[in-house]
């Protein structure tokens, strides 16, 4: 990457694996993957020193919506060319800022009527505080300057197709080299919750201007794991020097961590006898949430998990794929915007509790997550941290450009 320093992760060409981190969308529920990432980074620091950061170990970090914001926090450089945020800081960011991004209104005399009127008249929140905050934290950083490759999906409502902001594509498509702040605002613009985002980019060489009319990336890929793998696969197919001797469909070389943001438990989900009576307003406001948004975001997330898990099982490398998700959330905890102190604290507890749960996978027949092994998510992350550390050391040892940071406990 253009913004990387001498100690940055060397290309997969010099190692055995291609490392991918993916983070789902989910509004305030971004606290859950934030909590998990804090644990993972702490394990990497035990192996490689306290200055170790998530971006030092992954070839690509992908994130949608709130996951896109976390991605930027992990990969955007500060003035010292290190990540703007350590993973341990993400939780406090959400705890402090979410109540201002999603201000909770006092109870109206007729709450359901108020929701209906608001749903008709415009987005639930104006997004002004979020926009100012993101621009303040990310400044003038552009896509090409991230410390590792990032992939952030959005959806262009004028073109009616996904727009993927990818570090891999920006090399040949300067029009995609947008401000990271504009990308984050766009991928977070959930329909009915936050306003769509418009911005333009200009190719300095040709003078060509491209306009973007974007909403939440969850419309296309709420779980961006498959998008990230696809971006890497295209690079391999094109013969990129970063992936020499790696075949396009050799998924056994991938090491993937995919983090969900939680889903409601079975009794909190929707039922056909209720939905059969809904019109437009019902699909937008029923049961205290937004069923239409919930349906398409959870559907796309689970379909990606189905596909990836089946492929890794077929290739007998399922131990290289870790999906961490919780489908036991209560109605309030599973919301994307109930940013009360109590609910935000409960989300932290969900993340901490999820670490202690066994590694699970969704059953396509029942839609329920079931335990795969006795290994807990915490134990799996410790195992992955060791693999990530070993892979990084191997690449730096083999690369003519590799140079490990001068941590006192570095061992090559």
Short mmCIF file of C-alpha atoms in Angstrom, two decimals:
data_model
loop_
_atom_site.label_atom_id
_atom_site.label_comp_id
_atom_site.label_asym_id
_atom_site.label_seq_id
_atom_site.Cartn_x
_atom_site.Cartn_y
_atom_site.Cartn_z
CA UNK A 1 0.00 0.00 0.00
CA UNK A 2 1.09 3.52 -0.78
CA UNK A 3 0.68 4.70 2.82
CA UNK A 4 2.41 1.71 4.42
CA UNK A 5 5.65 2.01 6.35
CA UNK A 6 8.71 -0.22 6.18
CA UNK A 7 7.34 -2.55 8.85
CA UNK A 8 4.02 -3.09 7.04
CA UNK A 9 2.82 -6.60 6.31
CA UNK A 10 4.68 -7.99 3.30
CA UNK A 11 2.67 -9.46 0.38
CA UNK A 12 1.28 -13.04 0.46
CA UNK A 13 3.89 -13.94 -2.18
CA UNK A 14 6.37 -14.34 0.69
CA UNK A 15 4.08 -16.37 2.93
CA UNK A 16 1.68 -19.29 3.10
CA UNK A 17 -1.65 -17.56 3.67
CA UNK A 18 -3.92 -14.73 2.53
CA UNK A 19 -5.38 -13.09 5.63
CA UNK A 20 -8.87 -11.57 5.58
CA UNK A 21 -10.86 -9.77 8.28
CA UNK A 22 -14.53 -8.99 7.64
CA UNK A 23 -16.95 -6.97 9.78
CA UNK A 24 -20.74 -6.91 9.28
CA UNK A 25 -23.03 -3.92 9.41
CA UNK A 26 -25.40 -3.33 12.31
CA UNK A 27 -25.43 0.22 13.68
CA UNK A 28 -24.70 0.45 17.39
CA UNK A 29 -24.14 -3.31 17.42
CA UNK A 30 -20.67 -2.53 16.05
CA UNK A 31 -19.70 -2.65 19.72
CA UNK A 32 -19.85 -6.45 19.50
CA UNK A 33 -17.10 -6.93 16.85
CA UNK A 34 -15.24 -4.04 18.50
CA UNK A 35 -15.09 -6.02 21.74
CA UNK A 36 -13.95 -9.15 19.90
CA UNK A 37 -11.26 -7.26 17.97
CA UNK A 38 -9.94 -5.82 21.22
CA UNK A 39 -9.37 -9.37 22.47
CA UNK A 40 -7.72 -10.45 19.21
CA UNK A 41 -5.38 -7.45 19.22
CA UNK A 42 -4.44 -8.13 22.85
CA UNK A 43 -3.39 -11.66 21.87
CA UNK A 44 -1.29 -10.32 18.99
CA UNK A 45 0.36 -7.91 21.41
CA UNK A 46 1.25 -10.77 23.74
CA UNK A 47 3.08 -12.37 20.81
CA UNK A 48 4.63 -9.33 19.12
CA UNK A 49 4.67 -6.42 21.54
CA UNK A 50 2.26 -3.72 22.69
CA UNK A 51 2.60 -1.71 19.47
CA UNK A 52 1.03 -4.50 17.39
CA UNK A 53 -2.19 -3.51 15.63
CA UNK A 54 -4.84 -5.42 13.68
CA UNK A 55 -3.83 -3.73 10.41
CA UNK A 56 -0.32 -5.19 10.74
CA UNK A 57 -1.64 -8.73 10.18
CA UNK A 58 -4.41 -8.68 7.57
CA UNK A 59 -3.96 -8.41 3.81
CA UNK A 60 -7.45 -6.96 3.58
CA UNK A 61 -10.01 -5.65 6.06
CA UNK A 62 -13.58 -5.44 4.77
CA UNK A 63 -16.47 -3.72 6.46
CA UNK A 64 -20.04 -2.72 5.69
CA UNK A 65 -21.96 0.12 7.35
CA UNK A 66 -20.81 0.24 10.99
CA UNK A 67 -18.26 -2.40 9.97
CA UNK A 68 -16.94 0.04 7.37
CA UNK A 69 -16.46 2.62 10.09
CA UNK A 70 -14.54 0.08 12.21
CA UNK A 71 -12.47 -0.82 9.16
CA UNK A 72 -11.48 2.82 8.69
CA UNK A 73 -10.65 3.17 12.38
CA UNK A 74 -8.31 0.18 12.17
CA UNK A 75 -6.67 1.05 8.85
CA UNK A 76 -6.53 4.84 8.54
CA UNK A 77 -3.11 6.32 9.39
CA UNK A 78 -2.45 8.96 12.02
CA UNK A 79 0.38 11.51 11.89
CA UNK A 80 2.84 8.75 12.88
CA UNK A 81 1.61 6.48 10.10
CA UNK A 82 0.02 4.08 12.57
CA UNK A 83 -3.70 3.26 12.90
CA UNK A 84 -5.91 6.09 14.13
CA UNK A 85 -7.47 3.72 16.67
CA UNK A 86 -6.21 0.72 18.59
CA UNK A 87 -8.86 -2.00 18.73
CA UNK A 88 -9.29 -1.47 22.48
CA UNK A 89 -10.44 2.10 21.81
CA UNK A 90 -13.34 1.12 19.54
CA UNK A 91 -15.64 0.14 22.40
CA UNK A 92 -15.26 3.51 24.13
CA UNK A 93 -15.78 5.30 20.82
CA UNK A 94 -19.17 3.62 20.42
CA UNK A 95 -20.13 4.12 24.07
CA UNK A 96 -19.31 7.82 23.92
CA UNK A 97 -20.49 8.73 20.43
CA UNK A 98 -23.53 6.55 19.67
CA UNK A 99 -25.87 8.52 21.99
CA UNK A 100 -25.01 11.64 19.96
CA UNK A 101 -25.28 9.91 16.58
CA UNK A 102 -28.62 8.32 17.52
CA UNK A 103 -30.18 10.73 20.06
CA UNK A 104 -33.04 9.11 21.93
CA UNK A 105 -36.26 11.10 21.82
CA UNK A 106 -38.51 11.42 24.83
CA UNK A 107 -41.62 9.25 24.76
CA UNK A 108 -44.36 10.88 22.69
CA UNK A 109 -48.03 10.74 23.62
CA UNK A 110 -48.68 8.46 20.65
CA UNK A 111 -45.30 6.75 19.95
CA UNK A 112 -46.45 4.52 17.08
CA UNK A 113 -48.12 7.44 15.30
CA UNK A 114 -44.95 9.49 15.73
CA UNK A 115 -42.87 6.67 14.17
CA UNK A 116 -45.21 6.43 11.20
CA UNK A 117 -45.12 10.17 10.57
CA UNK A 118 -41.33 10.21 10.85
CA UNK A 119 -40.98 7.23 8.50
CA UNK A 120 -43.05 9.06 5.90
CA UNK A 121 -41.44 12.47 6.29
CA UNK A 122 -37.74 11.55 6.16
CA UNK A 123 -34.89 9.59 7.74
CA UNK A 124 -35.06 9.00 11.48
CA UNK A 125 -31.79 10.89 12.08
CA UNK A 126 -30.24 13.80 10.19
CA UNK A 127 -26.72 12.33 10.37
CA UNK A 128 -25.08 15.73 10.96
CA UNK A 129 -23.20 14.70 14.08
CA UNK A 130 -22.00 11.46 12.46
CA UNK A 131 -20.78 13.36 9.40
CA UNK A 132 -18.84 15.90 11.49
CA UNK A 133 -17.36 13.18 13.68
CA UNK A 134 -16.19 11.00 10.80
CA UNK A 135 -14.66 13.95 8.96
CA UNK A 136 -12.88 15.05 12.13
CA UNK A 137 -11.40 11.60 12.82
CA UNK A 138 -10.43 10.73 9.24
CA UNK A 139 -9.54 14.20 7.94
CA UNK A 140 -8.25 14.23 4.35
CA UNK A 141 -7.24 10.57 4.28
CA UNK A 142 -8.13 8.90 0.98
CA UNK A 143 -8.74 5.30 0.09
CA UNK A 144 -5.24 4.80 -1.34
CA UNK A 145 -3.61 5.85 1.96
CA UNK A 146 -4.88 3.12 4.28
CA UNK A 147 -2.27 1.06 6.11
CA UNK A 148 -3.54 -2.18 4.62
CA UNK A 149 -6.00 -2.99 1.84
CA UNK A 150 -9.62 -2.23 2.64
CA UNK A 151 -12.89 -3.18 0.93
CA UNK A 152 -16.02 -1.19 1.80
CA UNK A 153 -19.30 -1.85 -0.06
CA UNK A 154 -21.91 0.85 -0.74
CA UNK A 155 -24.92 0.98 -3.05
CA UNK A 156 -25.43 3.64 -5.74
CA UNK A 157 -29.16 4.40 -6.01
CA UNK A 158 -28.76 6.34 -9.27
CA UNK A 159 -27.00 3.45 -10.99
CA UNK A 160 -28.97 0.83 -9.01
CA UNK A 161 -25.86 -1.24 -8.44
CA UNK A 162 -23.24 -1.77 -5.75
CA UNK A 163 -20.20 0.48 -5.64
CA UNK A 164 -17.26 -1.25 -3.97
CA UNK A 165 -14.52 0.97 -2.62
CA UNK A 166 -11.51 -1.33 -2.84
CA UNK A 167 -7.82 -0.62 -2.34
CA UNK A 168 -7.17 -3.13 -5.12
CA UNK A 169 -9.40 -1.36 -7.65
CA UNK A 170 -8.28 2.17 -6.83
CA UNK A 171 -4.90 1.48 -8.44
CA UNK A 172 -6.54 1.39 -11.87
CA UNK A 173 -9.64 3.47 -11.16
CA UNK A 174 -8.62 6.87 -9.74
CA UNK A 175 -12.29 7.88 -9.61
CA UNK A 176 -12.70 5.53 -6.63
CA UNK A 177 -9.99 7.29 -4.63
CA UNK A 178 -12.51 9.09 -2.45
CA UNK A 179 -12.05 10.56 0.99
CA UNK A 180 -12.35 7.78 3.55
CA UNK A 181 -14.83 9.96 5.43
CA UNK A 182 -17.17 10.11 2.40
CA UNK A 183 -16.93 6.34 2.02
CA UNK A 184 -17.78 5.74 5.69
CA UNK A 185 -20.71 8.17 5.64
CA UNK A 186 -22.04 6.45 2.52
CA UNK A 187 -21.76 2.86 3.69
CA UNK A 188 -23.51 3.84 6.95
CA UNK A 189 -26.47 5.58 5.29
CA UNK A 190 -29.05 2.95 6.22
CA UNK A 191 -32.41 3.55 4.47
CA UNK A 192 -35.00 5.13 6.82
CA UNK A 193 -32.32 5.76 9.49
CA UNK A 194 -29.75 8.10 7.90
CA UNK A 195 -29.80 10.24 4.72
CA UNK A 196 -28.24 9.11 1.44
CA UNK A 197 -24.86 10.68 0.71
CA UNK A 198 -23.75 12.53 -2.42
CA UNK A 199 -20.18 13.44 -3.31
CA UNK A 200 -17.87 13.71 -6.30
CA UNK A 201 -14.31 12.70 -7.12
CA UNK A 202 -12.05 14.08 -9.81
CA UNK A 203 -9.32 12.31 -11.76
CA UNK A 204 -6.41 14.76 -11.58
CA UNK A 205 -4.88 13.41 -14.80
CA UNK A 206 -7.95 13.50 -17.03
CA UNK A 207 -10.08 16.04 -15.16
CA UNK A 208 -13.01 13.61 -15.32
CA UNK A 209 -15.53 14.00 -12.51
CA UNK A 210 -17.50 11.07 -11.11
CA UNK A 211 -20.57 11.53 -8.97
CA UNK A 212 -21.75 9.12 -6.29
CA UNK A 213 -25.32 8.78 -4.95
CA UNK A 214 -24.83 6.27 -2.16
CA UNK A 215 -26.62 4.45 0.63
CA UNK A 216 -25.76 1.72 3.10
CA UNK A 217 -23.57 -1.10 1.78
CA UNK A 218 -25.82 -3.53 3.65
CA UNK A 219 -28.24 -3.31 0.74
CA UNK A 220 -25.68 -5.27 -1.28
CA UNK A 221 -23.40 -7.03 1.20
CA UNK A 222 -24.09 -6.68 4.91
CA UNK A 223 -21.53 -9.44 5.41
CA UNK A 224 -18.66 -8.36 3.11
CA UNK A 225 -16.55 -11.52 3.47
CA UNK A 226 -17.33 -12.78 -0.01
CA UNK A 227 -16.68 -9.35 -1.53
CA UNK A 228 -13.24 -9.27 0.10
CA UNK A 229 -12.38 -12.77 -1.11
CA UNK A 230 -13.61 -11.81 -4.57
CA UNK A 231 -11.38 -8.73 -4.69
CA UNK A 232 -8.33 -10.82 -3.76
CA UNK A 233 -9.28 -13.50 -6.30
CA UNK A 234 -9.43 -10.88 -9.08
CA UNK A 235 -5.93 -9.73 -8.16
CA UNK A 236 -4.63 -13.30 -8.31
CA UNK A 237 -6.33 -13.85 -11.67
CA UNK A 238 -4.71 -10.70 -13.07
CA UNK A 239 -1.28 -12.02 -12.12
CA UNK A 240 -0.52 -9.48 -9.40
CA UNK A 241 3.04 -9.67 -8.07
CA UNK A 242 1.61 -9.76 -4.56
CA UNK A 243 0.13 -13.22 -5.19
CA UNK A 244 2.72 -15.12 -7.23
CA UNK A 245 2.35 -18.94 -7.23
CA UNK A 246 -1.15 -18.68 -5.72
CA UNK A 247 -4.00 -20.12 -7.79
CA UNK A 248 -7.28 -18.16 -8.10
CA UNK A 249 -9.50 -20.80 -6.50
CA UNK A 250 -7.09 -22.05 -3.86
CA UNK A 251 -9.24 -21.11 -0.88
CA UNK A 252 -7.04 -23.33 1.30
CA UNK A 253 -4.60 -20.43 1.32
CA UNK A 254 -7.18 -18.09 2.88
CA UNK A 255 -7.33 -17.41 6.62
CA UNK A 256 -10.64 -15.66 7.27
CA UNK A 257 -12.17 -14.09 10.37
CA UNK A 258 -15.75 -12.90 9.81
CA UNK A 259 -17.43 -10.95 12.61
CA UNK A 260 -21.17 -10.54 12.87
CA UNK A 261 -22.98 -7.88 14.87
CA UNK A 262 -25.66 -10.10 16.38
CA UNK A 263 -29.22 -11.08 15.45
CA UNK A 264 -32.49 -11.39 17.38
CA UNK A 265 -33.47 -14.66 19.03
CA UNK A 266 -36.21 -16.73 17.39
CA UNK A 267 -39.13 -15.38 19.42
CA UNK A 268 -38.12 -11.80 18.60
CA UNK A 269 -38.20 -12.33 14.84
CA UNK A 270 -41.17 -11.82 12.54
CA UNK A 271 -44.09 -14.11 11.66
CA UNK A 272 -45.98 -14.53 8.40
CA UNK A 273 -49.43 -14.08 9.97
CA UNK A 274 -48.33 -10.59 11.09
CA UNK A 275 -46.39 -9.67 7.94
CA UNK A 276 -49.34 -10.73 5.76
CA UNK A 277 -51.19 -7.66 7.04
CA UNK A 278 -48.38 -5.16 6.49
CA UNK A 279 -48.33 -2.52 3.81
CA UNK A 280 -45.49 -0.09 3.13
CA UNK A 281 -45.72 1.47 6.60
CA UNK A 282 -45.87 -1.94 8.28
CA UNK A 283 -42.68 -3.09 6.62
CA UNK A 284 -41.00 0.11 7.77
CA UNK A 285 -42.22 0.46 11.36
CA UNK A 286 -43.71 -2.76 12.74
CA UNK A 287 -42.70 -4.43 15.99
CA UNK A 288 -40.68 -1.40 17.11
CA UNK A 289 -38.11 -1.78 14.32
CA UNK A 290 -37.74 -1.72 10.53
CA UNK A 291 -38.57 -5.23 9.24
CA UNK A 292 -37.61 -4.51 5.62
CA UNK A 293 -34.10 -3.41 6.58
CA UNK A 294 -33.71 -6.30 9.02
CA UNK A 295 -34.74 -8.83 6.40
CA UNK A 296 -32.34 -7.82 3.65
CA UNK A 297 -29.37 -7.27 5.97
CA UNK A 298 -29.66 -10.56 7.83
CA UNK A 299 -30.49 -12.47 4.63
CA UNK A 300 -27.37 -11.27 2.80
CA UNK A 301 -25.17 -11.90 5.85
CA UNK A 302 -26.32 -15.49 6.30
CA UNK A 303 -26.14 -16.32 2.58
CA UNK A 304 -22.48 -15.31 2.54
CA UNK A 305 -21.80 -17.44 5.61
CA UNK A 306 -23.55 -20.41 3.95
CA UNK A 307 -21.41 -20.08 0.84
CA UNK A 308 -18.05 -19.54 2.52
CA UNK A 309 -18.53 -22.32 5.07
CA UNK A 310 -19.59 -24.84 2.40
CA UNK A 311 -16.58 -24.01 0.22
CA UNK A 312 -14.13 -24.29 3.11
CA UNK A 313 -15.67 -27.57 4.23
CA UNK A 314 -15.52 -28.97 0.69
CA UNK A 315 -11.82 -28.11 0.52
CA UNK A 316 -11.26 -29.55 4.02
CA UNK A 317 -9.87 -26.30 5.37
CA UNK A 318 -12.79 -25.28 7.60
CA UNK A 319 -10.38 -24.56 10.45
CA UNK A 320 -9.17 -21.57 8.38
CA UNK A 321 -12.60 -19.91 8.55
CA UNK A 322 -13.95 -18.40 11.76
CA UNK A 323 -17.41 -16.83 11.81
CA UNK A 324 -18.37 -15.26 15.15
CA UNK A 325 -22.04 -14.36 15.46
CA UNK A 326 -24.74 -14.33 18.15
CA UNK A 327 -28.40 -14.98 17.33
CA UNK A 328 -29.80 -14.77 20.86
CA UNK A 329 -30.27 -11.02 21.21
CA UNK A 330 -33.39 -9.55 22.78
CA UNK A 331 -35.54 -7.09 20.84
CA UNK A 332 -33.92 -3.96 22.28
CA UNK A 333 -30.34 -5.26 22.16
CA UNK A 334 -30.77 -6.30 18.51
CA UNK A 335 -31.80 -2.79 17.47
CA UNK A 336 -29.43 -0.68 15.39
CA UNK A 337 -30.11 2.62 17.14
CA UNK A 338 -31.33 2.28 20.74
CA UNK A 339 -28.29 4.11 22.07
CA UNK A 340 -29.19 4.29 25.74
CA UNK A 341 -26.40 3.71 28.28
CA UNK A 342 -28.09 0.52 29.46
CA UNK A 343 -28.40 -0.94 25.98
CA UNK A 344 -24.85 0.00 24.96
CA UNK A 345 -23.51 -1.62 28.14
CA UNK A 346 -25.55 -4.72 27.34
CA UNK A 347 -23.94 -4.89 23.90
CA UNK A 348 -20.50 -4.87 25.52
CA UNK A 349 -21.65 -7.81 27.66
CA UNK A 350 -22.87 -9.61 24.52
CA UNK A 351 -19.43 -9.25 22.94
CA UNK A 352 -17.66 -10.44 26.07
CA UNK A 353 -20.08 -13.36 26.46
CA UNK A 354 -19.68 -14.33 22.81
CA UNK A 355 -15.97 -14.93 23.40
CA UNK A 356 -16.87 -17.67 25.87
CA UNK A 357 -19.37 -19.38 23.57
CA UNK A 358 -18.34 -22.32 21.35
CA UNK A 359 -17.53 -21.77 17.68
CA UNK A 360 -20.87 -22.06 15.85
CA UNK A 361 -22.36 -22.05 12.39
CA UNK A 362 -25.89 -21.24 11.26
CA UNK A 363 -28.05 -24.24 10.33
CA UNK A 364 -29.64 -23.52 6.95
CA UNK A 365 -32.66 -25.65 7.87
CA UNK A 366 -33.51 -24.01 11.19
CA UNK A 367 -31.79 -20.63 10.87
CA UNK A 368 -30.26 -21.19 14.32
CA UNK A 369 -26.54 -21.11 15.17
CA UNK A 370 -25.29 -24.49 16.37
CA UNK A 371 -22.01 -25.44 18.07
CA UNK A 372 -19.38 -26.97 15.77
CA UNK A 373 -16.75 -28.00 18.31
CA UNK A 374 -15.89 -27.61 21.98
CA UNK A 375 -13.47 -24.84 21.00
CA UNK A 376 -14.70 -21.45 22.19
CA UNK A 377 -14.50 -18.30 20.10
CA UNK A 378 -11.87 -17.04 22.53
CA UNK A 379 -9.75 -20.16 22.03
CA UNK A 380 -10.20 -19.93 18.26
CA UNK A 381 -9.02 -16.31 18.28
CA UNK A 382 -5.94 -17.27 20.31
CA UNK A 383 -5.22 -19.95 17.70
CA UNK A 384 -5.73 -17.47 14.84
CA UNK A 385 -3.50 -14.90 16.56
CA UNK A 386 -0.65 -17.42 16.59
CA UNK A 387 -1.19 -18.19 12.91
CA UNK A 388 -1.29 -14.48 12.03
CA UNK A 389 1.90 -13.80 13.97
CA UNK A 390 3.71 -16.74 12.39
CA UNK A 391 2.58 -15.69 8.91
CA UNK A 392 3.76 -12.14 9.42
CA UNK A 393 7.16 -13.27 10.66
CA UNK A 394 7.54 -15.70 7.75
CA UNK A 395 6.82 -12.97 5.20
CA UNK A 396 9.23 -10.50 6.76
CA UNK A 397 11.92 -13.17 6.90
CA UNK A 398 11.49 -14.09 3.22
CA UNK A 399 10.86 -10.66 1.73
CA UNK A 400 13.86 -8.61 0.56
CA UNK A 401 11.91 -5.55 1.73
CA UNK A 402 10.79 -6.98 5.05
CA UNK A 403 11.85 -5.38 8.30
CA UNK A 404 10.18 -6.24 11.57
CA UNK A 405 9.63 -3.49 14.16
CA UNK A 406 12.23 -3.31 16.92
CA UNK A 407 10.11 -4.82 19.67
CA UNK A 408 12.19 -6.36 22.42
CA UNK A 409 10.48 -9.73 22.07
CA UNK A 410 10.60 -10.04 18.27
CA UNK A 411 11.78 -13.41 17.08
CA UNK A 412 12.29 -14.20 13.38
#
